[in-house]
XYZ file of C-alpha atoms in Angstrom:
564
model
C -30.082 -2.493 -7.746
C -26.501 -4.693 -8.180
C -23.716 -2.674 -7.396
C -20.878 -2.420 -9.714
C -18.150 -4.472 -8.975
C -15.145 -2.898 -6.471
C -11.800 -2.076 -7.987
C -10.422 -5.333 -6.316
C -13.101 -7.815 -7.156
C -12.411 -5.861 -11.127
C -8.822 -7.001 -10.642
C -9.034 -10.460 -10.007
C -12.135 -10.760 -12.861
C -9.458 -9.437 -15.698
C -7.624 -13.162 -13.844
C -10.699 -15.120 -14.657
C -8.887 -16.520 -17.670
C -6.119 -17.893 -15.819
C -8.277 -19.022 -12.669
C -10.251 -21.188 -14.964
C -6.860 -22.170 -16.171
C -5.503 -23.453 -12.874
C -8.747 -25.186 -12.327
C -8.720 -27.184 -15.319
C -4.971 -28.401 -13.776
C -6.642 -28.996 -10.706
C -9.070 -31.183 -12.570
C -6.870 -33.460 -13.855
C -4.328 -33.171 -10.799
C -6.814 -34.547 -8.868
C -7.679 -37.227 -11.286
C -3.910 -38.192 -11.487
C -3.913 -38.366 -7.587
C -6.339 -41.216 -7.694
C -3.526 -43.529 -9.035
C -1.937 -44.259 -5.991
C -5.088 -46.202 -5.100
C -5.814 -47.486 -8.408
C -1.695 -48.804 -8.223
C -2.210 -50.394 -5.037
C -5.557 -52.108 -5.888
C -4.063 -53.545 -9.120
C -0.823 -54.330 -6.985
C -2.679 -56.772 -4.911
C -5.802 -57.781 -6.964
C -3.496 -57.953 -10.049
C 0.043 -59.064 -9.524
C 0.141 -60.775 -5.660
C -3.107 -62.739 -7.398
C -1.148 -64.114 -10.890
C 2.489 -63.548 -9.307
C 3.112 -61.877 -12.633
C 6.679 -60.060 -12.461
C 5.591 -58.525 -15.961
C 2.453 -57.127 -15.211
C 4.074 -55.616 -11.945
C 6.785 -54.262 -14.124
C 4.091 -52.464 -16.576
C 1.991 -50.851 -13.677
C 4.691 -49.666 -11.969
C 6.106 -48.279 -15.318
C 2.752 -46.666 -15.755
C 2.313 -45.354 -12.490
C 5.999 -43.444 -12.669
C 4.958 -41.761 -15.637
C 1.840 -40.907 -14.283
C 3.169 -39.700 -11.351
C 5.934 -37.496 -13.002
C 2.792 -36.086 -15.111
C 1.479 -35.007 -11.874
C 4.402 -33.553 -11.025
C 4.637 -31.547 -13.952
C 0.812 -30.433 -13.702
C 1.378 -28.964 -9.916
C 4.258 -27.252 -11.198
C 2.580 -25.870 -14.115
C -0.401 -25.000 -12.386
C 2.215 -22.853 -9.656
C 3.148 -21.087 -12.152
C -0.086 -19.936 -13.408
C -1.023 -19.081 -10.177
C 2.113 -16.841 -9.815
C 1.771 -14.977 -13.170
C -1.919 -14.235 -11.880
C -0.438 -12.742 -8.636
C 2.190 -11.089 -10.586
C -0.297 -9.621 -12.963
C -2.895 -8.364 -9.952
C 0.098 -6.402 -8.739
C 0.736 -5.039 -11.853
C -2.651 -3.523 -12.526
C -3.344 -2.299 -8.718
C 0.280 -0.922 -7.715
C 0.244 2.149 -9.502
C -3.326 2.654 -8.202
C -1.790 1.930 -4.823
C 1.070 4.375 -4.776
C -1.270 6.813 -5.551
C -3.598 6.374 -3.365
C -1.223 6.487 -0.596
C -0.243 10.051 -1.568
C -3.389 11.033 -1.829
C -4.300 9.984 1.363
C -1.041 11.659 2.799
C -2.446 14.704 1.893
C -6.110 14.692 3.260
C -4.119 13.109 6.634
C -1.643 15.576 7.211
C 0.974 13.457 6.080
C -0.163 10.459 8.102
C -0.079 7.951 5.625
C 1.894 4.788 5.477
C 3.167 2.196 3.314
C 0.835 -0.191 4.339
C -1.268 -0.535 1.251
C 1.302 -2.071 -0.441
C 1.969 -4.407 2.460
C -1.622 -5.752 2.079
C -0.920 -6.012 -2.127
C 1.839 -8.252 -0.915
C 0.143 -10.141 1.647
C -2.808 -11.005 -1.557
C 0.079 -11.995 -3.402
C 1.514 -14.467 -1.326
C -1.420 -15.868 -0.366
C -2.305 -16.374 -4.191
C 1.314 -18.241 -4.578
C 0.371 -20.095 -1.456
C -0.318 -23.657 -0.473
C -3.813 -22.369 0.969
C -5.559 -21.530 -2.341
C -4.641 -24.717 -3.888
C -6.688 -26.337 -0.847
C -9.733 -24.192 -2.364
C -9.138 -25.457 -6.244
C -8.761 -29.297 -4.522
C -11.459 -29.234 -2.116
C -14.685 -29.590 -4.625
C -12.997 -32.686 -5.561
C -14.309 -33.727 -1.754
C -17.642 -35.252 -3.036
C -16.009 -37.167 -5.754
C -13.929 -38.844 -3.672
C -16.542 -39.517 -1.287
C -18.567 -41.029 -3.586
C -15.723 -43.101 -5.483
C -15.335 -44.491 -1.707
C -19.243 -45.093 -1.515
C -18.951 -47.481 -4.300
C -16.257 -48.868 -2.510
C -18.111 -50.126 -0.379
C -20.592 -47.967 1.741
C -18.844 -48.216 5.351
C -16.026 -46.612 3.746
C -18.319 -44.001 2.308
C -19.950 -43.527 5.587
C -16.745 -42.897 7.183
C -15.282 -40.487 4.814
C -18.818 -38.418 5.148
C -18.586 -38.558 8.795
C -15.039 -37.490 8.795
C -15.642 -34.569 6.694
C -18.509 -33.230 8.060
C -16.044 -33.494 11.792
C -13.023 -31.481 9.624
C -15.317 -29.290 8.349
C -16.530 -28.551 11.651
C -13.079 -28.327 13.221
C -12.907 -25.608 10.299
C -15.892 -23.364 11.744
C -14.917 -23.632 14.950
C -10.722 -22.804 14.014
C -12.676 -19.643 12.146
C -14.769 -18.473 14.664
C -12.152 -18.918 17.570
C -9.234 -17.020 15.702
C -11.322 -14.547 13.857
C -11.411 -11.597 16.876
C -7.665 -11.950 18.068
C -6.086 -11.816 14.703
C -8.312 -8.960 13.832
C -7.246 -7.372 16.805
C -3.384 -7.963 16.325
C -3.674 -7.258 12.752
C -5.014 -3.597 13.951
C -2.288 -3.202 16.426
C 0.491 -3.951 14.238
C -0.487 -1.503 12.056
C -0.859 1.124 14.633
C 2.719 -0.243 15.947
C 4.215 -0.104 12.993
C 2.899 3.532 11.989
C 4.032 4.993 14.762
C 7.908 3.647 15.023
C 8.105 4.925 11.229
C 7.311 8.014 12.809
C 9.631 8.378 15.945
C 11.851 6.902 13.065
C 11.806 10.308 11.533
C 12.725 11.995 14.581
C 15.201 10.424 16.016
C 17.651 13.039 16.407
C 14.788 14.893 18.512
C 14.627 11.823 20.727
C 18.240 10.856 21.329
C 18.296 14.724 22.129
C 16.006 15.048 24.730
C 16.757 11.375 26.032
C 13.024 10.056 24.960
C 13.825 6.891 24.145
C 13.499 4.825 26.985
C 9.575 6.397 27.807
C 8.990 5.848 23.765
C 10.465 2.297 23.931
C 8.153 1.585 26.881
C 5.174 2.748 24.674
C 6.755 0.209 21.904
C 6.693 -2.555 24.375
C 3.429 -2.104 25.627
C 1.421 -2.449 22.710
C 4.375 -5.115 21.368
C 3.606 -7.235 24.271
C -0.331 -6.900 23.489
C 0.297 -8.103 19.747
C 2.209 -10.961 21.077
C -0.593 -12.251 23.658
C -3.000 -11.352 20.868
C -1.215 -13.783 18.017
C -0.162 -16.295 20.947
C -3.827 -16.641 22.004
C -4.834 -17.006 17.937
C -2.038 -19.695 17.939
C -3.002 -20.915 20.736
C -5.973 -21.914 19.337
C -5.569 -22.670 15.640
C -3.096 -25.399 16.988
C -4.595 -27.244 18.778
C -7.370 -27.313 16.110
C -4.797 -28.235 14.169
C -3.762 -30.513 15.713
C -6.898 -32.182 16.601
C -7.704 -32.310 12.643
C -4.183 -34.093 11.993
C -4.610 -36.861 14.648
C -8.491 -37.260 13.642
C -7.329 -37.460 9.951
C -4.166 -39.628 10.700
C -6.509 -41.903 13.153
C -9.480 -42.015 10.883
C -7.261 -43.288 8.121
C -5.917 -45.953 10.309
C -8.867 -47.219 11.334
C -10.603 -47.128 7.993
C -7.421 -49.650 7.103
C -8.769 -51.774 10.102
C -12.039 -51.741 8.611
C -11.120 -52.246 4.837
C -9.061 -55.446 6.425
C -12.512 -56.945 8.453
C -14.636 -56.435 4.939
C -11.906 -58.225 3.588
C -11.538 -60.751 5.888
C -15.755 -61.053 5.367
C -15.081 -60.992 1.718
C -17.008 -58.163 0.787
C -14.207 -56.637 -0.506
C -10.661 -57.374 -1.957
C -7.220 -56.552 -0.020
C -6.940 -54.192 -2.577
C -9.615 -52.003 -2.237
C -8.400 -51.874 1.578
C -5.105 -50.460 1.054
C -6.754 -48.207 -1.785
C -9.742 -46.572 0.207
C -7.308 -45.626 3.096
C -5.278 -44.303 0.534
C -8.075 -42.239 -1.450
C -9.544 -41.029 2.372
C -6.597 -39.184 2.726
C -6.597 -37.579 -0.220
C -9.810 -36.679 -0.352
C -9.610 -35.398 3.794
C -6.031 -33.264 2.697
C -7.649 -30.336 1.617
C -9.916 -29.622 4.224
C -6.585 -29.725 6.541
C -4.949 -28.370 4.493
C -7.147 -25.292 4.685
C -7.292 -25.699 8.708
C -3.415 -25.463 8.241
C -3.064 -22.085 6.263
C -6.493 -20.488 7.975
C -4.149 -17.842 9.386
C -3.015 -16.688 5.719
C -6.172 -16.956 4.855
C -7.156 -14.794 7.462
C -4.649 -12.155 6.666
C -5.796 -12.335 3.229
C -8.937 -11.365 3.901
C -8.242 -8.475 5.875
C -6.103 -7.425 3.485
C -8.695 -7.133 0.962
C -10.876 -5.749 2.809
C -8.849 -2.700 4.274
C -7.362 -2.062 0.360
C -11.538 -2.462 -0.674
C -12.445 0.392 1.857
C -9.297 2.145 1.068
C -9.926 2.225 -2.925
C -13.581 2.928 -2.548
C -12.582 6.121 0.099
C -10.371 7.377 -3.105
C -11.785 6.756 -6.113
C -9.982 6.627 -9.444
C -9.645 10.908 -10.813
C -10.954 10.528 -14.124
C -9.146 11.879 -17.289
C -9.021 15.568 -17.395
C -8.995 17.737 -20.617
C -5.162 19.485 -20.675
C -5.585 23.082 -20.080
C -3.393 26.102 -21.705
C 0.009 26.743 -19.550
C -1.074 28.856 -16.685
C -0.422 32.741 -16.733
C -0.669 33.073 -13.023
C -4.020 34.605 -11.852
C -4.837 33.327 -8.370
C -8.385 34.112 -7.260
C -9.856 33.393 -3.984
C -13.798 33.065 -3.723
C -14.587 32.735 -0.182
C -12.587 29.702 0.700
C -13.060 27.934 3.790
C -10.557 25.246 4.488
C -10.581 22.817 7.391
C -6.605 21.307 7.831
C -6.495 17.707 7.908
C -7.423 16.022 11.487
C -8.907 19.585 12.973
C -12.006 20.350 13.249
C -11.820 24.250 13.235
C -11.522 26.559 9.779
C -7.723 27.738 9.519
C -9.386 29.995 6.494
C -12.376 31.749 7.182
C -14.277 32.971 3.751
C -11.182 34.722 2.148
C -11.849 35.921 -0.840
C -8.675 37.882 -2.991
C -7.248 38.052 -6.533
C -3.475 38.569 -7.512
C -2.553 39.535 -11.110
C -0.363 37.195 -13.213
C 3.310 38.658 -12.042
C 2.500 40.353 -8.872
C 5.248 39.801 -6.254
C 2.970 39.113 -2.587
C 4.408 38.773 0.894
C 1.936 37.233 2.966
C 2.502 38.045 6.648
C 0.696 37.764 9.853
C 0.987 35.935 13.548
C 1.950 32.045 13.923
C -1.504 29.649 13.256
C -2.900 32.848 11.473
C -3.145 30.839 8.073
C -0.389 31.203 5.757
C 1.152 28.297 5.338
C -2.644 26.980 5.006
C -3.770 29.358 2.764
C -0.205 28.525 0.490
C -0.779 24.685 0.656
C -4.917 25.910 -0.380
C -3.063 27.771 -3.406
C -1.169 24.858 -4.280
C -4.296 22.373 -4.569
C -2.649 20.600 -1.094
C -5.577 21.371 0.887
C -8.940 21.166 -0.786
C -11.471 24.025 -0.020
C -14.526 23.022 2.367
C -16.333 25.503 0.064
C -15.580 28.473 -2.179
C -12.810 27.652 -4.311
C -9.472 28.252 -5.152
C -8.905 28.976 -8.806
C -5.442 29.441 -11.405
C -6.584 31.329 -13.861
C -10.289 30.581 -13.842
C -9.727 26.600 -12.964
C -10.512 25.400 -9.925
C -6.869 24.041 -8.594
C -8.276 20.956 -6.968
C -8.997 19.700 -10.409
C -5.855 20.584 -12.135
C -3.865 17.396 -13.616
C -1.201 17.475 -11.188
C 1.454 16.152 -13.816
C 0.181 18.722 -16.312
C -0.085 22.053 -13.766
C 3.260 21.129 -11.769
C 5.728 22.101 -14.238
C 4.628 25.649 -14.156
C 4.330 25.583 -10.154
C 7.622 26.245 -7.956
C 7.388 25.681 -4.429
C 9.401 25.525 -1.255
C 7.816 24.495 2.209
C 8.915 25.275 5.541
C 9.961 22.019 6.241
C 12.760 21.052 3.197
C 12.357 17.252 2.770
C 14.411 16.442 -0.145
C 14.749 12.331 -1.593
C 16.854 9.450 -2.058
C 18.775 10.420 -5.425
C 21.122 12.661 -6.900
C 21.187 16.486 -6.328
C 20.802 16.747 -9.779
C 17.859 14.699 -9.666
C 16.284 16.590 -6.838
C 16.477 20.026 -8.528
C 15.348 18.161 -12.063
C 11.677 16.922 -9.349
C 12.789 13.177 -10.643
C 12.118 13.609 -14.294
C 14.378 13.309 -17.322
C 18.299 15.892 -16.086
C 18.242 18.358 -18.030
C 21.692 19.225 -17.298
C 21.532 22.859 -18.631
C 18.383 23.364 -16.910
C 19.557 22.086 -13.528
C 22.340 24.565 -13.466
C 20.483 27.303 -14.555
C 18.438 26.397 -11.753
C 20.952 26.207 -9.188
C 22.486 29.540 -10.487
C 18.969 31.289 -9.741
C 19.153 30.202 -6.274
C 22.456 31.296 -5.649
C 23.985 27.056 -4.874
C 25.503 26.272 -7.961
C 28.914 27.225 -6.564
C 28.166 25.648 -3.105
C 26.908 22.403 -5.292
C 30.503 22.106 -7.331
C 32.462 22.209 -4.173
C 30.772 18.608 -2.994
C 32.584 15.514 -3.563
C 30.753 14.516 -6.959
C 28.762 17.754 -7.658
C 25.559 17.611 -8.591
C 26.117 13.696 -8.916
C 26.538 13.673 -4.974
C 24.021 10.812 -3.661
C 21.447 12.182 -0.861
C 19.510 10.363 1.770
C 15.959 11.451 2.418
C 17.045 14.193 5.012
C 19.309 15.736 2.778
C 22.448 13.654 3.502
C 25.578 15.812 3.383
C 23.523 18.792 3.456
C 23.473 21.276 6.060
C 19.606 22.462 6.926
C 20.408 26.030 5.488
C 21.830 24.230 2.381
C 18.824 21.545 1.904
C 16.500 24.943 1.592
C 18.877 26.584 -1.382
C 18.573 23.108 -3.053
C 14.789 22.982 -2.058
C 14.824 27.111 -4.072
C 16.630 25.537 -6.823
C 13.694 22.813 -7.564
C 11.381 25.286 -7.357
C 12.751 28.016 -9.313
C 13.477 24.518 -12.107
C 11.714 25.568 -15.832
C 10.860 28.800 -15.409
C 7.380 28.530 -13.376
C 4.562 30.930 -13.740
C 3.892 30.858 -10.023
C 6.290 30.186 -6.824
C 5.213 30.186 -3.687
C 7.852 30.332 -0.505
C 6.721 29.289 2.505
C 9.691 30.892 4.851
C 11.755 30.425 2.400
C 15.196 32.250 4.872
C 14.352 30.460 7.950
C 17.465 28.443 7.725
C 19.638 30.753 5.641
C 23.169 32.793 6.833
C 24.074 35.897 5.241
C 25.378 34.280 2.518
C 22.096 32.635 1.829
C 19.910 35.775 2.021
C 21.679 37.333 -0.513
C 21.064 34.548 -2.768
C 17.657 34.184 -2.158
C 17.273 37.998 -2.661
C 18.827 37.849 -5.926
C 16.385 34.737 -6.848
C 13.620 36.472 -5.746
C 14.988 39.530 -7.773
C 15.299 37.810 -10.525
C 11.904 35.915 -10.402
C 10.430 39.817 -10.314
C 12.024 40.549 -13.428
C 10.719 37.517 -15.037
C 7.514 38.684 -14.201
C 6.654 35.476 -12.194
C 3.642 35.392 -9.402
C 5.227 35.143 -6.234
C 3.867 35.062 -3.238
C 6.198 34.788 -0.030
C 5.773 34.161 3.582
C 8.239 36.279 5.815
C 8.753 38.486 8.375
C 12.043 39.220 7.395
C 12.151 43.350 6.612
C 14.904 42.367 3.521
C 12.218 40.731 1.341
C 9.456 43.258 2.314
C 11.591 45.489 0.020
C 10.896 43.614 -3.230
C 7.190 42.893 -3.080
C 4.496 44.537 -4.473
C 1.865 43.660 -2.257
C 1.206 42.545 0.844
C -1.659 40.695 2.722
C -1.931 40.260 6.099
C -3.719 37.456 7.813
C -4.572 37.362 11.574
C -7.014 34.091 12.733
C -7.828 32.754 9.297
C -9.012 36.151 7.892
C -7.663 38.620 5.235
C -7.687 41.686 7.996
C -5.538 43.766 5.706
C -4.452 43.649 1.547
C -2.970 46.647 -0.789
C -0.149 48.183 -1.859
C 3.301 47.437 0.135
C 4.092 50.579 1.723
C 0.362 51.882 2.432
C 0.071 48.216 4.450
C 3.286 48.046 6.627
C 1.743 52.108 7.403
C -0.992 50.837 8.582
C 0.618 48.256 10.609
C 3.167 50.271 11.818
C -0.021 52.360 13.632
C -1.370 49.179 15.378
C 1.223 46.956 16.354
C 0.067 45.122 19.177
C -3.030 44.207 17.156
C -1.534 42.230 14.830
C 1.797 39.954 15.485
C 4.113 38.918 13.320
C 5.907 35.364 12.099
């Protein structure tokens, strides 16, 4: 049974057109290249032979238009090739982007950028000098036979000397293959984990890590390096045994077009024109020797973004549901966190009512913030389900069901772009909105007294933000358009006084709006509000009522069950 076709290989396909395109070029590139032996020939059967100043005049006119034709053909052919590169991108970089989230998610947020490194490394090497060596080198056995009826020594020799270049090929393949491989994977590695001591580099200047962490860096730096040196190593000098073979060869087959000459079997001019048209038809070949390293990277490329595609298949097209009215049900979900191994939810099982205010409680690595980012559709179940009002939430259109979702994680990350921007989640300011926003979470005042307001520019840390300041902007987006459910994962971990009053009004105000809310705290203040409150302790529901009938019952038994 014949497998469909991967994403990738679907890509390049829709470029068929302009493939064929470039090869037609090709075709009569390579036909124009043969004039520079058909000029010399004529040169010195032609003009030396009649000492005719005219007829040298009219070939050499010839040939300069000819060879400005070629000119224009490579170029025209370049730029097909970079449309077709600029085109792949187009149709896989969306794909790409999200792909990478996706994978963020299922990783623990161990994802990196380098997806789109390896869409850039395809498109370079489809701009590059190597693929035009593949489009020129089928042209081989023409010219190999065009030298044949040369004369058959020179066909001999141009055989010979391909089969030795193609050879030279194998071998530069096979030699290079492991250690670029290798340093490919380590670079990667390398790379992924300075982005991430990148991201906490206040933590390492603190605690004076940096010299152990740069040590780390060097280590596996220094094993990239001996890794591409030893690849280099050896592509050069089968590199450079191709040039001098190819530079030597066409000497020598000069040498032997001058004996047949001498021996009349052929004329001066087909001397100076085989030695021309062996080079020609040898250039791909090293040409491809040359750029075997691209190549190389190419392919790996492809392959990692082939496994990476097929690993995360395309989410089909999803009928839009009704706006939410915030029933969260629970049907003995299991989930596993990304990377572990263990269940952080064990079988839970649970529903909250459309509007019920919920503090979720219970000791650290109990489950919360687990069973919030299950809620959310973050996680995916292992198996039960999470469902919003009867839908499973791990099949929710995320662009469709986010609107009516507000959330704010322990960890505030918020992103390059305005404060307005941020609150607004990147789509279209609604400047009414925004403030309205920022006025439910109690930092619309704190936001006017900034340089530019909510204009003010902010890095991906937060910028001029204080911590306690990045979570009331973090509140802000999540309280943005009125959504049917919030969820606040600690959401006063950072706050002062002032800040816990605001929140308490926004979370006052989201009770009166009859929002589903569903908080995790410790903090006795927000206990007040709530309606409910579940307590988890090792991934299991161990208690779940009313508010005051709970903290009872956990006011009798303490010690049995910690709190965050």
């Amino acid at each position: 049974m014949r497998l469909p076709p991967s994403e990738l290989a679907q890509a390049l396909g829709h470029c068929r057109g302009s493939f064929r395109s470039a090869a037609v070029f090709s075709l009569f590139i390579n036909l124009l290249m043969l004039m520079p032996s058909i000029y010399m020939m004529q040169v010195y059967d032609r003009v030396l032979g009649s000492n005719s100043t005219s007829t040298l005049l009219m070939l050499t006119l010839l040939a300069v238009v000819l060879f400005v034709l070629l000119g224009a053909l490579e170029w025209v052919r370049s730029q097909i090739l970079v449309r077709v590169s600029t085109r792949f991108d187009l149709l896989l970089n969306e794909r790409l982007y999200r792909v990478m989230f996706r994978q963020a998610l299922v990783s623990g947020g161990k994802s990196s950028t380098q997806p789109l490194g390896d869409l850039l490394v395809l498109r370079q090497f489809l701009t590059g000098n190597g693929l035009f060596a593949f489009f020129d080198a089928p042209w081989l056995p023409i010219y190999v036979a065009l030298l044949f009826l040369f004369h058959p020594a020179f066909g001999v020799v141009a055989l010979v000397s391909a089969l030795v270049l193609l050879m030279l090929a194998i071998w530069n393949e096979r030699a290079t293959h492991d250690d670029l491989e290798q340093a490919n994977r380590v670079s990667v590695e390398n790379g992924n984990s300075t982005a991430r001591n990148l991201r906490n580099a206040e933590v390492i200047h603190a605690l004076g890590m940096l010299p152990d962490l740069l040590a780390r860096w060097q280590e596996k730096q220094q094993r990239l390096i001996l890794l591409q040196a030893i690849a280099s190593d050896k592509a050069g000098l089968i590199s450079a045994l191709s040039k001098t073979y190819r530079v030597t060869v066409q000497s020598l087959v000069l040498g032997l077009g001058a004996w047949l000459a001498i021996d009349k079997q052929i004329s001066p001019g087909l001397m100076i024109g085989g030695s021309i048209l062996l080079g020609r038809a040898l250039a791909p070949i090293d040409l491809m020797i040359g750029s075997w390293k691209q190549f190389l990277g190419a392919r790996t490329a492809y392959a990692r973004l082939n496994a990476l595609l097929a690993d995360f298949p395309a989410e089909p097209e999803r009928m839009p549901l009704p706006a939410p009215q915030g029933v969260l049900r629970a049907e003995q979900a299991v989930v596993v966190p990304p990377g572990a191994k263990v269940a952080a939810l064990k079988g839970l099982s649970f529903q909250i009512a459309a509007g019920t205010f919920v503090a979720l409680i219970g000791a650290s690595a109990s489950g919360k913030s687990t069973l919030a980012r299950a809620l959310l559709g973050i996680w995916p179940v292992v198996s039960g389900a999470i469902r919003l009002d009867g839908a499973d939430v791990g099949q929710l259109q995320r662009s469709l069901i986010g609107p009516h979702i507000g959330y704010l994680p322990q960890d505030i990350e918020l992103f390059d772009g305005t404060i307005a921007d941020n609150i607004a989640r990147f789509g279209t300011v609604d400047a009414e909105r925004v403030v309205l926003a920022a006025r439910a979470a109690g930092v619309h005042e704190l936001i006017l007294q900034l340089p530019n307001g909510y204009d003010t520019e902010l890095g991906g840390t937060g910028g001029v933000l204080s911590a306690g300041q990045r979570q009331r902007v973090g509140l802000a987006r999540a309280l943005y358009g009125d959504p049917v459910v919030v969820i606040l994962d600690e959401p006063n971990s950072n706050l002062d006084d002032v800040g816990e009053q605001a929140l308490a009004q926004a979370l006052f105000g989201l009770k009166q709006r009859g929002c589903t809310v569903i908080v995790i705290t410790h903090r006795v203040g927000i206990l007040g509000l709530v309606d409910r409150v579940m307590v988890l302790h090792d991934g299991v529901l161990l208690m779940d009522g009313p508010r005051d009938e709970v903290l009872a019952k956990l006011n009798q038994r303490p010690a049995q069950v910690g709190q965050s």
